[in-house]
Amino acid sequence: MKCRLLTSFCILAASLFRSSNPVLAHHGFGAGRYDEEHPFTVQGTVLEFEFINPHSAIIFEAKDQSGAKQRWHAELGGANAPAQG
């Protein structure tokens, strides 16, 4: 009886751990890569909108100071997130 109870508990624990894995792995691409104290503006041409979950995105192309084209990826809120403002 104890062995069956222990086996059931281990299966339940493994199932909970496995199902929580996507939640633990969710994070944005920009974590630690931006400076909120020094914002800047980028002007360019929008190439693509991605309305997907968990985060929507805008892909655009802008020229750097030397005139070379750079591809940018701006991450937004989720496609089903309510508008704020």
N, CA, C and O atoms as a Tinker XYZ file with bonds, in Angstrom:
   340  protein
     1  N      0.821000   -1.191000    0.000000    73     2
     2  CA     0.000000    0.000000    0.000000    64     1     3
     3  C      0.865000    1.255000    0.000000    63     2     4     5
     4  O      0.588000    2.209000   -0.727000    81     3
     5  N      1.927000    1.248000    0.830000    73     3     6
     6  CA     2.816000    2.408000    0.908000    64     5     7
     7  C      3.521000    2.638000   -0.425000    63     6     8     9
     8  O      3.732000    3.780000   -0.833000    81     7
     9  N      3.880000    1.556000   -1.097000    73     7    10
    10  CA     4.573000    1.667000   -2.383000    64     9    11
    11  C      3.647000    2.284000   -3.431000    63    10    12    13
    12  O      4.085000    3.114000   -4.228000    81    11
    13  N      2.392000    1.895000   -3.438000    73    11    14
    14  CA     1.429000    2.430000   -4.395000    64    13    15
    15  C      1.196000    3.925000   -4.132000    63    14    16    17
    16  O      1.112000    4.717000   -5.070000    81    15
    17  N      1.092000    4.301000   -2.858000    73    15    18
    18  CA     0.897000    5.700000   -2.494000    64    17    19
    19  C      2.115000    6.535000   -2.893000    63    18    20    21
    20  O      1.966000    7.641000   -3.412000    81    19
    21  N      3.294000    6.021000   -2.657000    73    19    22
    22  CA     4.522000    6.727000   -3.030000    64    21    23
    23  C      4.628000    6.876000   -4.544000    63    22    24    25
    24  O      5.020000    7.933000   -5.037000    81    23
    25  N      4.282000    5.827000   -5.280000    73    23    26
    26  CA     4.311000    5.879000   -6.740000    64    25    27
    27  C      3.318000    6.913000   -7.256000    63    26    28    29
    28  O      3.644000    7.692000   -8.152000    81    27
    29  N      2.113000    6.927000   -6.701000    73    27    30
    30  CA     1.106000    7.912000   -7.109000    64    29    31
    31  C      1.577000    9.332000   -6.830000    63    30    32    33
    32  O      1.389000   10.228000   -7.653000    81    31
    33  N      2.184000    9.533000   -5.675000    73    31    34
    34  CA     2.701000   10.864000   -5.324000    64    33    35
    35  C      3.805000   11.292000   -6.296000    63    34    36    37
    36  O      3.824000   12.442000   -6.733000    81    35
    37  N      4.705000   10.401000   -6.632000    73    35    38
    38  CA     5.796000   10.731000   -7.560000    64    37    39
    39  C      5.258000   11.071000   -8.952000    63    38    40    41
    40  O      5.746000   11.997000   -9.600000    81    39
    41  N      4.262000   10.330000   -9.403000    73    39    42
    42  CA     3.667000   10.614000  -10.711000    64    41    43
    43  C      2.985000   11.976000  -10.693000    63    42    44    45
    44  O      3.120000   12.749000  -11.642000    81    43
    45  N      2.254000   12.275000   -9.626000    73    43    46
    46  CA     1.595000   13.574000   -9.498000    64    45    47
    47  C      2.617000   14.703000   -9.461000    63    46    48    49
    48  O      2.444000   15.713000  -10.143000    81    47
    49  N      3.670000   14.546000   -8.679000    73    47    50
    50  CA     4.709000   15.573000   -8.585000    64    49    51
    51  C      5.390000   15.789000   -9.935000    63    50    52    53
    52  O      5.643000   16.929000  -10.324000    81    51
    53  N      5.685000   14.717000  -10.641000    73    51    54
    54  CA     6.332000   14.833000  -11.952000    64    53    55
    55  C      5.399000   15.524000  -12.952000    63    54    56    57
    56  O      5.851000   16.326000  -13.769000    81    55
    57  N      4.100000   15.215000  -12.887000    73    55    58
    58  CA     3.137000   15.854000  -13.788000    64    57    59
    59  C      3.048000   17.350000  -13.523000    63    58    60    61
    60  O      3.026000   18.146000  -14.462000    81    59
    61  N      2.996000   17.736000  -12.261000    73    59    62
    62  CA     2.943000   19.163000  -11.922000    64    61    63
    63  C      4.215000   19.885000  -12.356000    63    62    64    65
    64  O      4.152000   21.000000  -12.875000    81    63
    65  N      5.357000   19.258000  -12.145000    73    63    66
    66  CA     6.616000   19.886000  -12.551000    64    65    67
    67  C      6.670000   20.045000  -14.065000    63    66    68    69
    68  O      7.089000   21.088000  -14.567000    81    67
    69  N      6.254000   19.029000  -14.783000    73    67    70
    70  CA     6.294000   19.081000  -16.248000    64    69    71
    71  C      5.348000   20.144000  -16.796000    63    70    72    73
    72  O      5.692000   20.841000  -17.750000    81    71
    73  N      4.178000   20.276000  -16.214000    73    71    74
    74  CA     3.217000   21.262000  -16.706000    64    73    75
    75  C      3.613000   22.690000  -16.335000    63    74    76    77
    76  O      3.173000   23.631000  -16.997000    81    75
    77  N      4.418000   22.876000  -15.311000    73    75    78
    78  CA     4.834000   24.220000  -14.914000    64    77    79
    79  C      6.072000   24.697000  -15.670000    63    78    80    81
    80  O      6.443000   25.866000  -15.562000    81    79
    81  N      6.707000   23.826000  -16.422000    73    79    82
    82  CA     7.927000   24.185000  -17.138000    64    81    83
    83  C      7.746000   25.375000  -18.081000    63    82    84    85
    84  O      8.595000   26.267000  -18.065000    81    83
    85  N      6.680000   25.446000  -18.913000    73    83    86
    86  CA     6.517000   26.615000  -19.787000    64    85    87
    87  C      6.350000   27.920000  -18.999000    63    86    88    89
    88  O      6.806000   28.973000  -19.447000    81    87
    89  N      5.714000   27.859000  -17.856000    73    87    90
    90  CA     5.530000   29.056000  -17.045000    64    89    91
    91  C      6.873000   29.547000  -16.530000    63    90    92    93
    92  O      7.135000   30.750000  -16.535000    81    91
    93  N      7.712000   28.648000  -16.092000    73    91    94
    94  CA     9.022000   29.032000  -15.579000    64    93    95
    95  C      9.924000   29.580000  -16.677000    63    94    96    97
    96  O     10.803000   30.397000  -16.403000    81    95
    97  N      9.720000   29.145000  -17.907000    73    95    98
    98  CA    10.607000   29.531000  -18.993000    64    97    99
    99  C     10.199000   30.831000  -19.666000    63    98   100   101
   100  O     10.961000   31.349000  -20.483000    81    99
   101  N      9.014000   31.387000  -19.355000    73    99   102
   102  CA     8.549000   32.572000  -20.053000    64   101   103
   103  C      9.335000   33.810000  -19.630000    63   102   104   105
   104  O      9.399000   34.143000  -18.447000    81   103
   105  N      9.922000   34.476000  -20.596000    73   103   106
   106  CA    10.642000   35.729000  -20.344000    64   105   107
   107  C     10.788000   36.467000  -21.663000    63   106   108   109
   108  O     10.723000   35.866000  -22.735000    81   107
   109  N     10.984000   37.766000  -21.576000    73   107   110
   110  CA    11.138000   38.575000  -22.777000    64   109   111
   111  C     12.562000   38.509000  -23.316000    63   110   112   113
   112  O     13.485000   38.100000  -22.612000    81   111
   113  N     12.725000   38.913000  -24.557000    73   111   114
   114  CA    14.045000   38.916000  -25.179000    64   113   115
   115  C     14.900000   40.081000  -24.694000    63   114   116   117
   116  O     16.127000   39.991000  -24.723000    81   115
   117  N     14.287000   41.157000  -24.255000    73   115   118
   118  CA    15.028000   42.377000  -23.929000    64   117   119
   119  C     15.457000   42.503000  -22.490000    63   118   120   121
   120  O     15.976000   43.549000  -22.104000    81   119
   121  N     15.263000   41.486000  -21.684000    73   119   122
   122  CA    15.598000   41.592000  -20.266000    64   121   123
   123  C     17.072000   41.952000  -20.080000    63   122   124   125
   124  O     17.963000   41.197000  -20.469000    81   123
   125  N     17.308000   43.101000  -19.488000    73   123   126
   126  CA    18.673000   43.530000  -19.217000    64   125   127
   127  C     19.388000   44.149000  -20.402000    63   126   128   129
   128  O     20.569000   44.479000  -20.295000    81   127
   129  N     18.707000   44.318000  -21.533000    73   127   130
   130  CA    19.368000   44.841000  -22.730000    64   129   131
   131  C     18.966000   46.273000  -23.048000    63   130   132   133
   132  O     19.283000   46.770000  -24.129000    81   131
   133  N     18.289000   46.936000  -22.152000    73   131   134
   134  CA    17.871000   48.296000  -22.423000    64   133   135
   135  C     18.103000   49.163000  -21.192000    63   134   136   137
   136  O     18.244000   48.664000  -20.075000    81   135
   137  N     18.138000   50.445000  -21.419000    73   135   138
   138  CA    18.411000   51.404000  -20.357000    64   137   139
   139  C     17.226000   52.361000  -20.272000    63   138   140   141
   140  O     17.067000   53.223000  -21.136000    81   139
   141  N     16.403000   52.222000  -19.251000    73   139   142
   142  CA    15.221000   53.064000  -19.102000    64   141   143
   143  C     15.576000   54.532000  -18.857000    63   142   144   145
   144  O     14.743000   55.411000  -19.080000    81   143
   145  N     16.769000   54.801000  -18.412000    73   143   146
   146  CA    17.194000   56.174000  -18.122000    64   145   147
   147  C     17.569000   56.949000  -19.380000    63   146   148   149
   148  O     17.600000   58.179000  -19.357000    81   147
   149  N     17.855000   56.249000  -20.477000    73   147   150
   150  CA    18.301000   56.904000  -21.713000    64   149   151
   151  C     17.499000   56.400000  -22.920000    63   150   152   153
   152  O     18.028000   55.656000  -23.746000    81   151
   153  N     16.228000   56.801000  -23.026000    73   151   154
   154  CA    15.445000   56.355000  -24.181000    64   153   155
   155  C     15.930000   57.005000  -25.476000    63   154   156   157
   156  O     16.555000   58.065000  -25.445000    81   155
   157  N     15.647000   56.380000  -26.595000    73   155   158
   158  CA    16.022000   56.932000  -27.896000    64   157   159
   159  C     14.919000   56.622000  -28.904000    63   158   160   161
   160  O     14.075000   55.759000  -28.662000    81   159
   161  N     14.929000   57.316000  -30.012000    73   159   162
   162  CA    13.927000   57.157000  -31.053000    64   161   163
   163  C     14.572000   56.553000  -32.290000    63   162   164   165
   164  O     15.674000   56.938000  -32.683000    81   163
   165  N     13.873000   55.604000  -32.896000    73   163   166
   166  CA    14.338000   54.977000  -34.130000    64   165   167
   167  C     13.240000   55.170000  -35.165000    63   166   168   169
   168  O     12.082000   54.841000  -34.906000    81   167
   169  N     13.586000   55.696000  -36.331000    73   167   170
   170  CA    12.639000   55.848000  -37.427000    64   169   171
   171  C     13.018000   54.878000  -38.526000    63   170   172   173
   172  O     14.192000   54.714000  -38.859000    81   171
   173  N     11.996000   54.236000  -39.086000    73   171   174
   174  CA    12.273000   53.279000  -40.140000    64   173   175
   175  C     11.010000   52.869000  -40.862000    63   174   176   177
   176  O      9.961000   53.499000  -40.722000    81   175
   177  N     11.122000   51.818000  -41.627000    73   175   178
   178  CA    10.022000   51.277000  -42.410000    64   177   179
   179  C      9.559000   49.977000  -41.789000    63   178   180   181
   180  O     10.356000   49.064000  -41.574000    81   179
   181  N      8.260000   49.892000  -41.498000    73   179   182
   182  CA     7.706000   48.667000  -40.919000    64   181   183
   183  C      7.680000   47.591000  -41.994000    63   182   184   185
   184  O      7.152000   47.798000  -43.086000    81   183
   185  N      8.253000   46.447000  -41.671000    73   183   186
   186  CA     8.286000   45.318000  -42.594000    64   185   187
   187  C      7.200000   44.294000  -42.288000    63   186   188   189
   188  O      6.651000   43.658000  -43.187000    81   187
   189  N      6.903000   44.150000  -40.998000    73   187   190
   190  CA     5.993000   43.067000  -40.610000    64   189   191
   191  C      5.416000   43.326000  -39.225000    63   190   192   193
   192  O      6.106000   43.829000  -38.339000    81   191
   193  N      4.144000   42.977000  -39.046000    73   191   194
   194  CA     3.511000   42.939000  -37.739000    64   193   195
   195  C      3.294000   41.476000  -37.388000    63   194   196   197
   196  O      2.907000   40.687000  -38.250000    81   195
   197  N      3.535000   41.104000  -36.145000    73   195   198
   198  CA     3.277000   39.741000  -35.678000    64   197   199
   199  C      2.321000   39.830000  -34.495000    63   198   200   201
   200  O      2.735000   40.189000  -33.393000    81   199
   201  N      1.054000   39.509000  -34.709000    73   199   202
   202  CA     0.074000   39.516000  -33.638000    64   201   203
   203  C     -0.075000   38.100000  -33.112000    63   202   204   205
   204  O     -0.971000   37.358000  -33.513000    81   203
   205  N      0.822000   37.743000  -32.205000    73   203   206
   206  CA     0.868000   36.390000  -31.664000    64   205   207
   207  C      0.966000   36.461000  -30.151000    63   206   208   209
   208  O      1.315000   37.502000  -29.594000    81   207
   209  N      0.662000   35.366000  -29.493000    73   207   210
   210  CA     0.851000   35.275000  -28.050000    64   209   211
   211  C      2.146000   34.547000  -27.771000    63   210   212   213
   212  O      2.498000   33.666000  -28.555000    81   211
   213  N      2.865000   34.841000  -26.739000    73   211   214
   214  CA     2.477000   35.731000  -25.666000    64   213   215
   215  C      2.796000   37.201000  -25.936000    63   214   216   217
   216  O      2.321000   38.060000  -25.193000    81   215
   217  N      3.565000   37.522000  -26.949000    73   215   218
   218  CA     3.921000   38.914000  -27.218000    64   217   219
   219  C      3.817000   39.212000  -28.708000    63   218   220   221
   220  O      4.308000   38.451000  -29.541000    81   219
   221  N      3.177000   40.318000  -29.029000    73   219   222
   222  CA     3.148000   40.777000  -30.419000    64   221   223
   223  C      4.475000   41.471000  -30.721000    63   222   224   225
   224  O      5.236000   41.798000  -29.811000    81   223
   225  N      4.742000   41.689000  -32.000000    73   223   226
   226  CA     6.013000   42.307000  -32.369000    64   225   227
   227  C      5.860000   43.134000  -33.639000    63   226   228   229
   228  O      4.978000   42.887000  -34.462000    81   227
   229  N      6.733000   44.110000  -33.775000    73   227   230
   230  CA     6.844000   44.898000  -35.001000    64   229   231
   231  C      8.274000   44.715000  -35.497000    63   230   232   233
   232  O      9.225000   44.982000  -34.763000    81   231
   233  N      8.428000   44.266000  -36.723000    73   231   234
   234  CA     9.742000   44.123000  -37.353000    64   233   235
   235  C      9.886000   45.311000  -38.302000    63   234   236   237
   236  O      9.029000   45.536000  -39.156000    81   235
   237  N     10.958000   46.058000  -38.154000    73   235   238
   238  CA    11.152000   47.204000  -39.040000    64   237   239
   239  C     12.615000   47.375000  -39.386000    63   238   240   241
   240  O     13.497000   46.800000  -38.747000    81   239
   241  N     12.855000   48.175000  -40.409000    73   239   242
   242  CA    14.207000   48.410000  -40.911000    64   241   243
   243  C     14.516000   49.894000  -40.775000    63   242   244   245
   244  O     13.704000   50.739000  -41.152000    81   243
   245  N     15.682000   50.209000  -40.241000    73   243   246
   246  CA    16.099000   51.597000  -40.063000    64   245   247
   247  C     17.561000   51.731000  -40.463000    63   246   248   249
   248  O     18.310000   50.754000  -40.447000    81   247
   249  N     17.958000   52.936000  -40.820000    73   247   250
   250  CA    19.352000   53.185000  -41.192000    64   249   251
   251  C     20.122000   53.665000  -39.968000    63   250   252   253
   252  O     19.613000   54.450000  -39.167000    81   251
   253  N     21.365000   53.179000  -39.833000    73   251   254
   254  CA    22.216000   53.657000  -38.743000    64   253   255
   255  C     22.910000   54.953000  -39.153000    63   254   256   257
   256  O     22.613000   55.505000  -40.212000    81   255
   257  N     23.818000   55.433000  -38.337000    73   255   258
   258  CA    24.480000   56.714000  -38.603000    64   257   259
   259  C     25.298000   56.712000  -39.886000    63   258   260   261
   260  O     25.484000   57.761000  -40.503000    81   259
   261  N     25.788000   55.549000  -40.294000    73   259   262
   262  CA    26.577000   55.468000  -41.524000    64   261   263
   263  C     25.698000   55.242000  -42.759000    63   262   264   265
   264  O     26.203000   55.229000  -43.881000    81   263
   265  N     24.376000   55.063000  -42.556000    73   263   266
   266  CA    23.469000   54.852000  -43.674000    64   265   267
   267  C     23.184000   53.389000  -43.987000    63   266   268   269
   268  O     22.405000   53.083000  -44.889000    81   267
   269  N     23.813000   52.490000  -43.246000    73   267   270
   270  CA    23.578000   51.053000  -43.464000    64   269   271
   271  C     22.237000   50.650000  -42.853000    63   270   272   273
   272  O     21.868000   51.134000  -41.783000    81   271
   273  N     21.516000   49.769000  -43.529000    73   271   274
   274  CA    20.222000   49.312000  -43.032000    64   273   275
   275  C     20.401000   48.301000  -41.906000    63   274   276   277
   276  O     21.253000   47.416000  -41.969000    81   275
   277  N     19.581000   48.455000  -40.882000    73   275   278
   278  CA    19.559000   47.515000  -39.758000    64   277   279
   279  C     18.135000   47.028000  -39.558000    63   278   280   281
   280  O     17.182000   47.791000  -39.717000    81   279
   281  N     17.993000   45.771000  -39.214000    73   279   282
   282  CA    16.667000   45.191000  -38.957000    64   281   283
   283  C     16.421000   45.218000  -37.444000    63   282   284   285
   284  O     17.258000   44.756000  -36.669000    81   283
   285  N     15.276000   45.757000  -37.029000    73   283   286
   286  CA    14.911000   45.884000  -35.620000    64   285   287
   287  C     13.689000   45.013000  -35.325000    63   286   288   289
   288  O     12.865000   44.745000  -36.199000    81   287
   289  N     13.600000   44.585000  -34.077000    73   287   290
   290  CA    12.474000   43.783000  -33.593000    64   289   291
   291  C     11.985000   44.444000  -32.307000    63   290   292   293
   292  O     12.697000   44.441000  -31.303000    81   291
   293  N     10.776000   45.012000  -32.328000    73   291   294
   294  CA    10.194000   45.654000  -31.150000    64   293   295
   295  C      9.109000   44.743000  -30.590000    63   294   296   297
   296  O      8.160000   44.387000  -31.289000    81   295
   297  N      9.258000   44.371000  -29.327000    73   295   298
   298  CA     8.297000   43.476000  -28.673000    64   297   299
   299  C      7.218000   44.276000  -27.977000    63   298   300   301
   300  O      7.505000   45.267000  -27.305000    81   299
   301  N      5.956000   43.841000  -28.138000    73   299   302
   302  CA     4.805000   44.518000  -27.557000    64   301   303
   303  C      4.103000   43.576000  -26.589000    63   302   304   305
   304  O      4.592000   42.482000  -26.305000    81   303
   305  N      2.956000   44.010000  -26.090000    73   303   306
   306  CA     2.135000   43.151000  -25.249000    64   305   307
   307  C      1.488000   42.052000  -26.077000    63   306   308   309
   308  O      1.654000   42.009000  -27.296000    81   307
   309  N      0.767000   41.182000  -25.430000    73   307   310
   310  CA     0.097000   40.093000  -26.128000    64   309   311
   311  C     -0.989000   40.584000  -27.062000    63   310   312   313
   312  O     -1.506000   41.688000  -26.892000    81   311
   313  N     -1.335000   39.779000  -28.038000    73   311   314
   314  CA    -2.339000   40.154000  -29.026000    64   313   315
   315  C     -3.721000   40.349000  -28.407000    63   314   316   317
   316  O     -4.533000   41.109000  -28.934000    81   315
   317  N     -3.994000   39.671000  -27.296000    73   315   318
   318  CA    -5.294000   39.803000  -26.644000    64   317   319
   319  C     -5.253000   40.699000  -25.410000    63   318   320   321
   320  O     -6.212000   40.718000  -24.639000    81   319
   321  N     -4.167000   41.442000  -25.206000    73   319   322
   322  CA    -4.049000   42.332000  -24.047000    64   321   323
   323  C     -4.944000   43.546000  -24.243000    63   322   324   325
   324  O     -5.034000   44.065000  -25.356000    81   323
   325  N     -5.606000   44.010000  -23.192000    73   323   326
   326  CA    -6.456000   45.202000  -23.335000    64   325   327
   327  C     -5.611000   46.456000  -23.576000    63   326   328   329
   328  O     -4.485000   46.564000  -23.092000    81   327
   329  N     -6.168000   47.384000  -24.320000    73   327   330
   330  CA    -5.477000   48.650000  -24.608000    64   329   331
   331  C     -5.380000   49.468000  -23.331000    63   330   332   333
   332  O     -6.301000   49.471000  -22.513000    81   331
   333  N     -4.268000   50.157000  -23.166000    73   331   334
   334  CA    -4.068000   51.024000  -22.000000    64   333   335
   335  C     -3.957000   52.458000  -22.470000    63   334   336   337
   336  O     -3.451000   52.727000  -23.559000    81   335
   337  N     -4.426000   53.365000  -21.660000    73   335   338
   338  CA    -4.245000   54.755000  -22.068000    64   337   339
   339  C     -5.295000   55.676000  -21.626000    63   338   340
   340  O     -5.232000   56.870000  -21.920000    81   339
